[in-house]
Amino acid sequence: MTLGCGFISILLISRLMNKDDSGAFFTVITLLISLSLYSRIGYDKGLIPLISNSKNVNIKTRNLVRTVIFCLYGNILAVAVLLFYQIDHFLIYLIMPFITVNNIFVAYFKSVSKPNTSFLFDSSFVYCILLIPLSIFLFLGINISLNQIFMIYISSVISQNYILLYLVRKERLNFKFDLHDLNISFYEYIKDVYKMRYFLFITVLANLSRLLPILFLSIFFMNNDISNFKVIEQIAMSGTIIITVVNSIYSIKYVENRLDLDKILTSVFHSSAISIIFSIIYFLII
């Protein structure tokens, strides 16, 4: 559902905005999401075993808070780099912490085996919220400007953040502790980054496919070309929705059976078979 909303939202944005503005929007959002991903350097993924392996509420809470703070350090560094380069539409990047916290909360719900919540609030859920005002604008026949779509996007991200924060508070975690006990100084963060430098390098390489096309187009082409590219990309990538859905569902099983290689291999086989069968059906229909 969330991936479908993302697909429809991007088509509506292209429909409701002129090509230059929609191209600028797609460039900024792609860079924003990529920087948020890189600045987390895998802390959100590393949170899953820390939470799932612990039965102590205090330890779970401390690991969650420590992960949030360390990822926010990364956000601050990323925003500082953007400020140095005087990048266009700088203010939109100030919502990076909200995107980061959203991803950490999603990782938390994966770690406590709540697949419905984690899957629902994965990165595309913000487009489900975004789809509401976009549909209204389409119904009324009103075009939107670049500043308007930025404000709508910011509101959607913060709304998702608020909902997730409400759900996390219902988990009955114990937030009554001294922050000094967490050892969360910036110096400790730098030491952690150094230890994880190879993982950071792998993360950058693994996600270049999302960032490089937009960066290349933004340097050598016009914004209207980026807008056309994004629409074509979404249509082409629509076939991967099935694989993404199946992998998201089975990722919970991978966490639960992480110590049993036979069960993990069985889950991989089942998820692959389901993905292949439904992908074939999808492309036959298309």
mmCIF file of C-alpha atoms in Angstrom:
data_model
loop_
_atom_site.group_PDB
_atom_site.id
_atom_site.type_symbol
_atom_site.label_atom_id
_atom_site.label_comp_id
_atom_site.label_asym_id
_atom_site.label_seq_id
_atom_site.Cartn_x
_atom_site.Cartn_y
_atom_site.Cartn_z
ATOM 1 C CA MET A 1 0.000 0.000 0.000
ATOM 2 C CA THR A 2 2.702 2.476 0.998
ATOM 3 C CA LEU A 3 4.753 1.770 -2.115
ATOM 4 C CA GLY A 4 1.664 2.209 -4.267
ATOM 5 C CA CYS A 5 0.959 5.558 -2.590
ATOM 6 C CA GLY A 6 4.542 6.629 -3.298
ATOM 7 C CA PHE A 7 4.142 5.699 -6.952
ATOM 8 C CA ILE A 8 0.843 7.613 -7.292
ATOM 9 C CA SER A 9 2.142 10.622 -5.337
ATOM 10 C CA ILE A 10 5.129 11.059 -7.632
ATOM 11 C CA LEU A 11 2.848 10.914 -10.683
ATOM 12 C CA LEU A 12 0.527 13.515 -9.093
ATOM 13 C CA ILE A 13 3.438 15.818 -8.248
ATOM 14 C CA SER A 14 4.533 15.684 -11.888
ATOM 15 C CA ARG A 15 0.953 16.394 -12.941
ATOM 16 C CA LEU A 16 0.314 19.312 -10.559
ATOM 17 C CA MET A 17 3.665 21.115 -10.951
ATOM 18 C CA ASN A 18 5.549 22.479 -13.903
ATOM 19 C CA LYS A 19 8.492 20.374 -15.028
ATOM 20 C CA ASP A 20 11.187 22.657 -13.633
ATOM 21 C CA ASP A 21 9.679 22.763 -10.140
ATOM 22 C CA SER A 22 8.944 19.043 -9.938
ATOM 23 C CA GLY A 23 12.487 18.278 -11.142
ATOM 24 C CA ALA A 24 13.925 20.531 -8.426
ATOM 25 C CA PHE A 25 11.716 18.854 -5.825
ATOM 26 C CA PHE A 26 12.794 15.343 -6.829
ATOM 27 C CA THR A 27 16.467 16.374 -6.751
ATOM 28 C CA VAL A 28 16.227 17.896 -3.270
ATOM 29 C CA ILE A 29 14.249 14.991 -1.780
ATOM 30 C CA THR A 30 16.588 12.380 -3.275
ATOM 31 C CA LEU A 31 19.621 14.157 -1.821
ATOM 32 C CA LEU A 32 17.830 14.628 1.508
ATOM 33 C CA ILE A 33 16.907 10.948 1.871
ATOM 34 C CA SER A 34 20.376 9.816 0.728
ATOM 35 C CA LEU A 35 22.139 12.071 3.241
ATOM 36 C CA SER A 36 19.838 10.863 6.005
ATOM 37 C CA LEU A 37 20.701 7.285 5.071
ATOM 38 C CA TYR A 38 24.449 7.889 4.947
ATOM 39 C CA SER A 39 24.482 9.875 8.196
ATOM 40 C CA ARG A 40 22.890 6.910 10.020
ATOM 41 C CA ILE A 41 25.803 4.674 8.852
ATOM 42 C CA GLY A 42 23.813 1.569 9.746
ATOM 43 C CA TYR A 43 22.974 2.488 13.343
ATOM 44 C CA ASP A 44 19.272 1.865 12.685
ATOM 45 C CA LYS A 45 20.027 -1.633 11.347
ATOM 46 C CA GLY A 46 22.390 -2.326 14.228
ATOM 47 C CA LEU A 47 19.601 -1.457 16.660
ATOM 48 C CA ILE A 48 17.553 -4.523 15.641
ATOM 49 C CA PRO A 49 19.759 -7.207 17.280
ATOM 50 C CA LEU A 50 20.430 -4.960 20.288
ATOM 51 C CA ILE A 51 16.705 -4.728 21.030
ATOM 52 C CA SER A 52 15.681 -8.237 19.999
ATOM 53 C CA ASN A 53 18.436 -9.853 22.102
ATOM 54 C CA SER A 54 17.466 -7.978 25.258
ATOM 55 C CA LYS A 55 14.584 -8.713 27.645
ATOM 56 C CA ASN A 56 15.433 -5.774 29.907
ATOM 57 C CA VAL A 57 13.242 -2.703 29.323
ATOM 58 C CA ASN A 58 15.933 -0.326 30.619
ATOM 59 C CA ILE A 59 18.554 -1.723 28.238
ATOM 60 C CA LYS A 60 16.123 -1.529 25.298
ATOM 61 C CA THR A 61 15.352 2.101 26.088
ATOM 62 C CA ARG A 62 18.994 3.084 26.453
ATOM 63 C CA ASN A 63 19.956 1.399 23.172
ATOM 64 C CA LEU A 64 17.102 3.193 21.419
ATOM 65 C CA VAL A 65 18.011 6.619 22.830
ATOM 66 C CA ARG A 66 21.739 6.128 22.165
ATOM 67 C CA THR A 67 21.008 5.186 18.556
ATOM 68 C CA VAL A 68 18.806 8.258 18.058
ATOM 69 C CA ILE A 69 21.433 10.628 19.473
ATOM 70 C CA PHE A 70 24.333 9.146 17.490
ATOM 71 C CA CYS A 71 22.304 9.329 14.261
ATOM 72 C CA LEU A 72 21.424 12.949 15.025
ATOM 73 C CA TYR A 73 25.156 13.682 15.331
ATOM 74 C CA GLY A 74 25.477 12.384 11.776
ATOM 75 C CA ASN A 75 22.587 14.600 10.668
ATOM 76 C CA ILE A 76 24.280 17.665 12.145
ATOM 77 C CA LEU A 77 27.476 16.916 10.239
ATOM 78 C CA ALA A 78 25.535 16.394 6.988
ATOM 79 C CA VAL A 79 23.632 19.679 7.388
ATOM 80 C CA ALA A 80 26.909 21.481 8.199
ATOM 81 C CA VAL A 81 28.402 20.233 4.927
ATOM 82 C CA LEU A 82 25.351 21.476 2.993
ATOM 83 C CA LEU A 83 25.580 24.860 4.715
ATOM 84 C CA PHE A 84 29.233 25.128 3.705
ATOM 85 C CA TYR A 85 28.350 24.546 0.051
ATOM 86 C CA GLN A 86 25.407 27.011 0.199
ATOM 87 C CA ILE A 87 23.121 24.509 -1.496
ATOM 88 C CA ASP A 88 19.737 25.580 -2.901
ATOM 89 C CA HIS A 89 16.609 25.120 -0.764
ATOM 90 C CA PHE A 90 18.726 24.618 2.346
ATOM 91 C CA LEU A 91 15.865 24.927 4.852
ATOM 92 C CA ILE A 92 14.217 21.704 3.617
ATOM 93 C CA TYR A 93 17.240 19.748 4.849
ATOM 94 C CA LEU A 94 16.482 20.773 8.438
ATOM 95 C CA ILE A 95 13.801 18.051 8.520
ATOM 96 C CA MET A 96 16.520 15.405 8.132
ATOM 97 C CA PRO A 97 16.394 14.554 11.874
ATOM 98 C CA PHE A 98 12.686 13.757 11.558
ATOM 99 C CA ILE A 99 13.386 11.339 8.689
ATOM 100 C CA THR A 100 16.212 9.765 10.687
ATOM 101 C CA VAL A 101 14.082 9.281 13.799
ATOM 102 C CA ASN A 102 11.320 7.763 11.661
ATOM 103 C CA ASN A 103 13.728 5.136 10.339
ATOM 104 C CA ILE A 104 15.045 4.341 13.820
ATOM 105 C CA PHE A 105 11.509 3.842 15.157
ATOM 106 C CA VAL A 106 10.736 1.555 12.207
ATOM 107 C CA ALA A 107 13.873 -0.463 13.062
ATOM 108 C CA TYR A 108 12.699 -0.648 16.679
ATOM 109 C CA PHE A 109 9.346 -2.148 15.697
ATOM 110 C CA LYS A 110 11.140 -4.678 13.505
ATOM 111 C CA SER A 111 13.293 -5.674 16.479
ATOM 112 C CA VAL A 112 10.254 -6.305 18.720
ATOM 113 C CA SER A 113 8.606 -8.400 15.993
ATOM 114 C CA LYS A 114 5.820 -6.012 15.009
ATOM 115 C CA PRO A 115 5.935 -6.459 11.220
ATOM 116 C CA ASN A 116 2.658 -4.678 10.493
ATOM 117 C CA THR A 117 3.763 -1.466 12.204
ATOM 118 C CA SER A 118 7.300 -1.518 10.798
ATOM 119 C CA PHE A 119 6.114 -2.280 7.273
ATOM 120 C CA LEU A 120 3.343 0.334 7.365
ATOM 121 C CA PHE A 121 5.668 3.120 8.512
ATOM 122 C CA ASP A 122 8.582 2.323 6.249
ATOM 123 C CA SER A 123 9.974 5.152 4.136
ATOM 124 C CA SER A 124 7.052 5.312 1.670
ATOM 125 C CA PHE A 125 4.365 5.911 4.312
ATOM 126 C CA VAL A 126 5.031 9.638 4.175
ATOM 127 C CA TYR A 127 3.709 9.528 0.607
ATOM 128 C CA CYS A 128 0.433 8.058 1.914
ATOM 129 C CA ILE A 129 -0.002 11.245 3.960
ATOM 130 C CA LEU A 130 1.237 13.339 1.051
ATOM 131 C CA LEU A 131 -1.332 11.727 -1.232
ATOM 132 C CA ILE A 132 -4.250 13.310 0.665
ATOM 133 C CA PRO A 133 -3.544 17.008 -0.131
ATOM 134 C CA LEU A 134 -2.286 16.109 -3.599
ATOM 135 C CA SER A 135 -5.580 14.375 -4.381
ATOM 136 C CA ILE A 136 -7.483 17.425 -3.141
ATOM 137 C CA PHE A 137 -5.424 19.739 -5.369
ATOM 138 C CA LEU A 138 -6.017 17.427 -8.337
ATOM 139 C CA PHE A 139 -9.766 17.314 -7.658
ATOM 140 C CA LEU A 140 -9.940 21.116 -7.436
ATOM 141 C CA GLY A 141 -7.740 21.513 -10.519
ATOM 142 C CA ILE A 142 -5.191 23.671 -8.655
ATOM 143 C CA ASN A 143 -1.503 23.596 -9.571
ATOM 144 C CA ILE A 144 1.068 23.841 -6.773
ATOM 145 C CA SER A 145 4.365 25.694 -6.509
ATOM 146 C CA LEU A 146 7.740 24.424 -5.341
ATOM 147 C CA ASN A 147 7.415 26.121 -1.944
ATOM 148 C CA GLN A 148 3.949 24.644 -1.450
ATOM 149 C CA ILE A 149 5.076 21.084 -2.161
ATOM 150 C CA PHE A 150 8.002 21.556 0.227
ATOM 151 C CA MET A 151 5.611 22.656 2.980
ATOM 152 C CA ILE A 152 3.284 19.726 2.275
ATOM 153 C CA TYR A 153 6.206 17.299 2.348
ATOM 154 C CA ILE A 154 7.541 18.734 5.631
ATOM 155 C CA SER A 155 4.077 18.463 7.187
ATOM 156 C CA SER A 156 3.792 14.842 6.037
ATOM 157 C CA VAL A 157 7.174 13.866 7.495
ATOM 158 C CA ILE A 158 6.428 15.536 10.843
ATOM 159 C CA SER A 159 2.974 13.910 10.956
ATOM 160 C CA GLN A 160 4.515 10.478 10.450
ATOM 161 C CA ASN A 161 7.067 11.296 13.141
ATOM 162 C CA TYR A 162 4.319 12.221 15.601
ATOM 163 C CA ILE A 163 2.355 9.013 14.933
ATOM 164 C CA LEU A 164 5.438 6.840 15.402
ATOM 165 C CA LEU A 165 6.412 8.676 18.576
ATOM 166 C CA TYR A 166 2.924 8.010 19.955
ATOM 167 C CA LEU A 167 3.255 4.284 19.171
ATOM 168 C CA VAL A 168 6.718 4.104 20.741
ATOM 169 C CA ARG A 169 5.434 5.730 23.924
ATOM 170 C CA LYS A 170 2.803 2.962 24.145
ATOM 171 C CA GLU A 171 5.639 0.422 24.324
ATOM 172 C CA ARG A 172 6.076 1.240 28.037
ATOM 173 C CA LEU A 173 9.774 1.906 27.755
ATOM 174 C CA ASN A 174 11.500 3.452 30.728
ATOM 175 C CA PHE A 175 12.912 6.854 29.775
ATOM 176 C CA LYS A 176 13.767 7.807 33.354
ATOM 177 C CA PHE A 177 17.554 7.540 33.427
ATOM 178 C CA ASP A 178 20.613 9.751 33.454
ATOM 179 C CA LEU A 179 21.922 10.568 29.974
ATOM 180 C CA HIS A 180 25.477 10.578 31.353
ATOM 181 C CA ASP A 181 25.165 6.806 31.798
ATOM 182 C CA LEU A 182 24.782 6.328 28.034
ATOM 183 C CA ASN A 183 28.269 7.539 27.122
ATOM 184 C CA ILE A 184 26.938 9.594 24.200
ATOM 185 C CA SER A 185 29.585 12.260 23.854
ATOM 186 C CA PHE A 186 30.541 13.435 20.371
ATOM 187 C CA TYR A 187 33.972 11.902 20.954
ATOM 188 C CA GLU A 188 32.363 8.478 21.467
ATOM 189 C CA TYR A 189 30.387 9.020 18.268
ATOM 190 C CA ILE A 190 33.568 9.752 16.294
ATOM 191 C CA LYS A 191 35.174 6.595 17.708
ATOM 192 C CA ASP A 192 32.122 4.586 16.684
ATOM 193 C CA VAL A 193 32.216 6.037 13.173
ATOM 194 C CA TYR A 194 35.871 5.088 12.860
ATOM 195 C CA LYS A 195 35.083 1.523 13.929
ATOM 196 C CA MET A 196 32.251 1.373 11.388
ATOM 197 C CA ARG A 197 34.153 3.048 8.545
ATOM 198 C CA TYR A 198 34.089 -0.065 6.349
ATOM 199 C CA PHE A 199 30.359 -0.498 6.900
ATOM 200 C CA LEU A 200 29.859 3.172 5.995
ATOM 201 C CA PHE A 201 31.831 2.634 2.789
ATOM 202 C CA ILE A 202 29.641 -0.368 1.894
ATOM 203 C CA THR A 203 26.478 1.617 2.696
ATOM 204 C CA VAL A 204 27.556 4.417 0.381
ATOM 205 C CA LEU A 205 28.312 2.016 -2.449
ATOM 206 C CA ALA A 206 25.080 0.071 -1.952
ATOM 207 C CA ASN A 207 22.938 3.187 -2.259
ATOM 208 C CA LEU A 208 24.718 4.998 -5.066
ATOM 209 C CA SER A 209 22.122 3.643 -7.492
ATOM 210 C CA ARG A 210 19.553 5.930 -5.845
ATOM 211 C CA LEU A 211 21.740 9.017 -5.700
ATOM 212 C CA LEU A 212 23.965 8.963 -8.786
ATOM 213 C CA PRO A 213 21.294 9.227 -11.529
ATOM 214 C CA ILE A 214 19.757 12.340 -9.944
ATOM 215 C CA LEU A 215 23.160 13.932 -9.280
ATOM 216 C CA PHE A 216 24.270 13.239 -12.836
ATOM 217 C CA LEU A 217 21.058 14.690 -14.283
ATOM 218 C CA SER A 218 21.196 17.747 -12.012
ATOM 219 C CA ILE A 219 24.728 18.552 -13.238
ATOM 220 C CA PHE A 220 24.346 17.929 -16.958
ATOM 221 C CA PHE A 221 20.611 18.331 -17.630
ATOM 222 C CA MET A 222 17.696 20.601 -16.797
ATOM 223 C CA ASN A 223 15.096 20.143 -14.056
ATOM 224 C CA ASN A 224 12.423 19.194 -16.579
ATOM 225 C CA ASP A 225 14.631 16.269 -17.675
ATOM 226 C CA ILE A 226 14.864 15.139 -14.043
ATOM 227 C CA SER A 227 11.075 15.272 -13.746
ATOM 228 C CA ASN A 228 10.643 13.105 -16.846
ATOM 229 C CA PHE A 229 13.296 10.688 -15.603
ATOM 230 C CA LYS A 230 11.576 10.330 -12.209
ATOM 231 C CA VAL A 231 8.225 9.487 -13.755
ATOM 232 C CA ILE A 232 9.756 6.931 -16.142
ATOM 233 C CA GLU A 233 11.788 5.462 -13.275
ATOM 234 C CA GLN A 234 8.666 5.034 -11.131
ATOM 235 C CA ILE A 235 6.830 3.263 -13.924
ATOM 236 C CA ALA A 236 9.812 0.964 -14.532
ATOM 237 C CA MET A 237 10.330 0.320 -10.810
ATOM 238 C CA SER A 238 6.666 -0.458 -10.164
ATOM 239 C CA GLY A 239 7.443 -4.094 -10.918
ATOM 240 C CA THR A 240 9.789 -4.282 -7.927
ATOM 241 C CA ILE A 241 6.980 -3.458 -5.489
ATOM 242 C CA ILE A 242 6.193 -7.157 -5.157
ATOM 243 C CA ILE A 243 9.790 -8.060 -4.302
ATOM 244 C CA THR A 244 10.028 -5.215 -1.789
ATOM 245 C CA VAL A 245 6.780 -6.224 -0.082
ATOM 246 C CA VAL A 246 7.830 -9.862 0.214
ATOM 247 C CA ASN A 247 11.298 -8.968 1.511
ATOM 248 C CA SER A 248 9.834 -6.584 4.092
ATOM 249 C CA ILE A 249 7.495 -9.289 5.382
ATOM 250 C CA TYR A 250 10.220 -11.943 5.539
ATOM 251 C CA SER A 251 12.790 -9.610 7.140
ATOM 252 C CA ILE A 252 11.026 -10.264 10.456
ATOM 253 C CA LYS A 253 11.552 -14.001 10.021
ATOM 254 C CA TYR A 254 15.245 -13.408 9.330
ATOM 255 C CA VAL A 255 15.552 -11.585 12.655
ATOM 256 C CA GLU A 256 13.581 -14.204 14.569
ATOM 257 C CA ASN A 257 15.561 -17.117 13.070
ATOM 258 C CA ARG A 258 18.968 -15.417 12.948
ATOM 259 C CA LEU A 259 20.596 -18.251 14.937
ATOM 260 C CA ASP A 260 19.109 -21.055 12.827
ATOM 261 C CA LEU A 261 20.744 -21.254 9.393
ATOM 262 C CA ASP A 262 18.299 -23.893 8.086
ATOM 263 C CA LYS A 263 15.276 -21.747 8.899
ATOM 264 C CA ILE A 264 16.915 -18.683 7.340
ATOM 265 C CA LEU A 265 17.641 -20.609 4.107
ATOM 266 C CA THR A 266 14.050 -21.897 4.077
ATOM 267 C CA SER A 267 12.735 -18.342 4.456
ATOM 268 C CA VAL A 268 15.021 -17.142 1.644
ATOM 269 C CA PHE A 269 13.745 -19.931 -0.618
ATOM 270 C CA HIS A 270 10.093 -19.194 0.179
ATOM 271 C CA SER A 271 10.455 -15.425 -0.282
ATOM 272 C CA SER A 272 12.316 -15.896 -3.579
ATOM 273 C CA ALA A 273 9.705 -18.319 -4.920
ATOM 274 C CA ILE A 274 6.811 -16.028 -3.960
ATOM 275 C CA SER A 275 8.562 -12.997 -5.494
ATOM 276 C CA ILE A 276 9.242 -14.801 -8.782
ATOM 277 C CA ILE A 277 5.714 -16.182 -9.138
ATOM 278 C CA PHE A 278 3.928 -12.907 -8.420
ATOM 279 C CA SER A 279 6.412 -10.891 -10.518
ATOM 280 C CA ILE A 280 5.716 -13.103 -13.525
ATOM 281 C CA ILE A 281 1.972 -12.625 -13.046
ATOM 282 C CA TYR A 282 2.426 -8.858 -12.685
ATOM 283 C CA PHE A 283 4.462 -8.482 -15.891
ATOM 284 C CA LEU A 284 2.046 -10.694 -17.819
ATOM 285 C CA ILE A 285 -0.786 -8.366 -16.765
ATOM 286 C CA ILE A 286 1.238 -5.231 -17.632
#
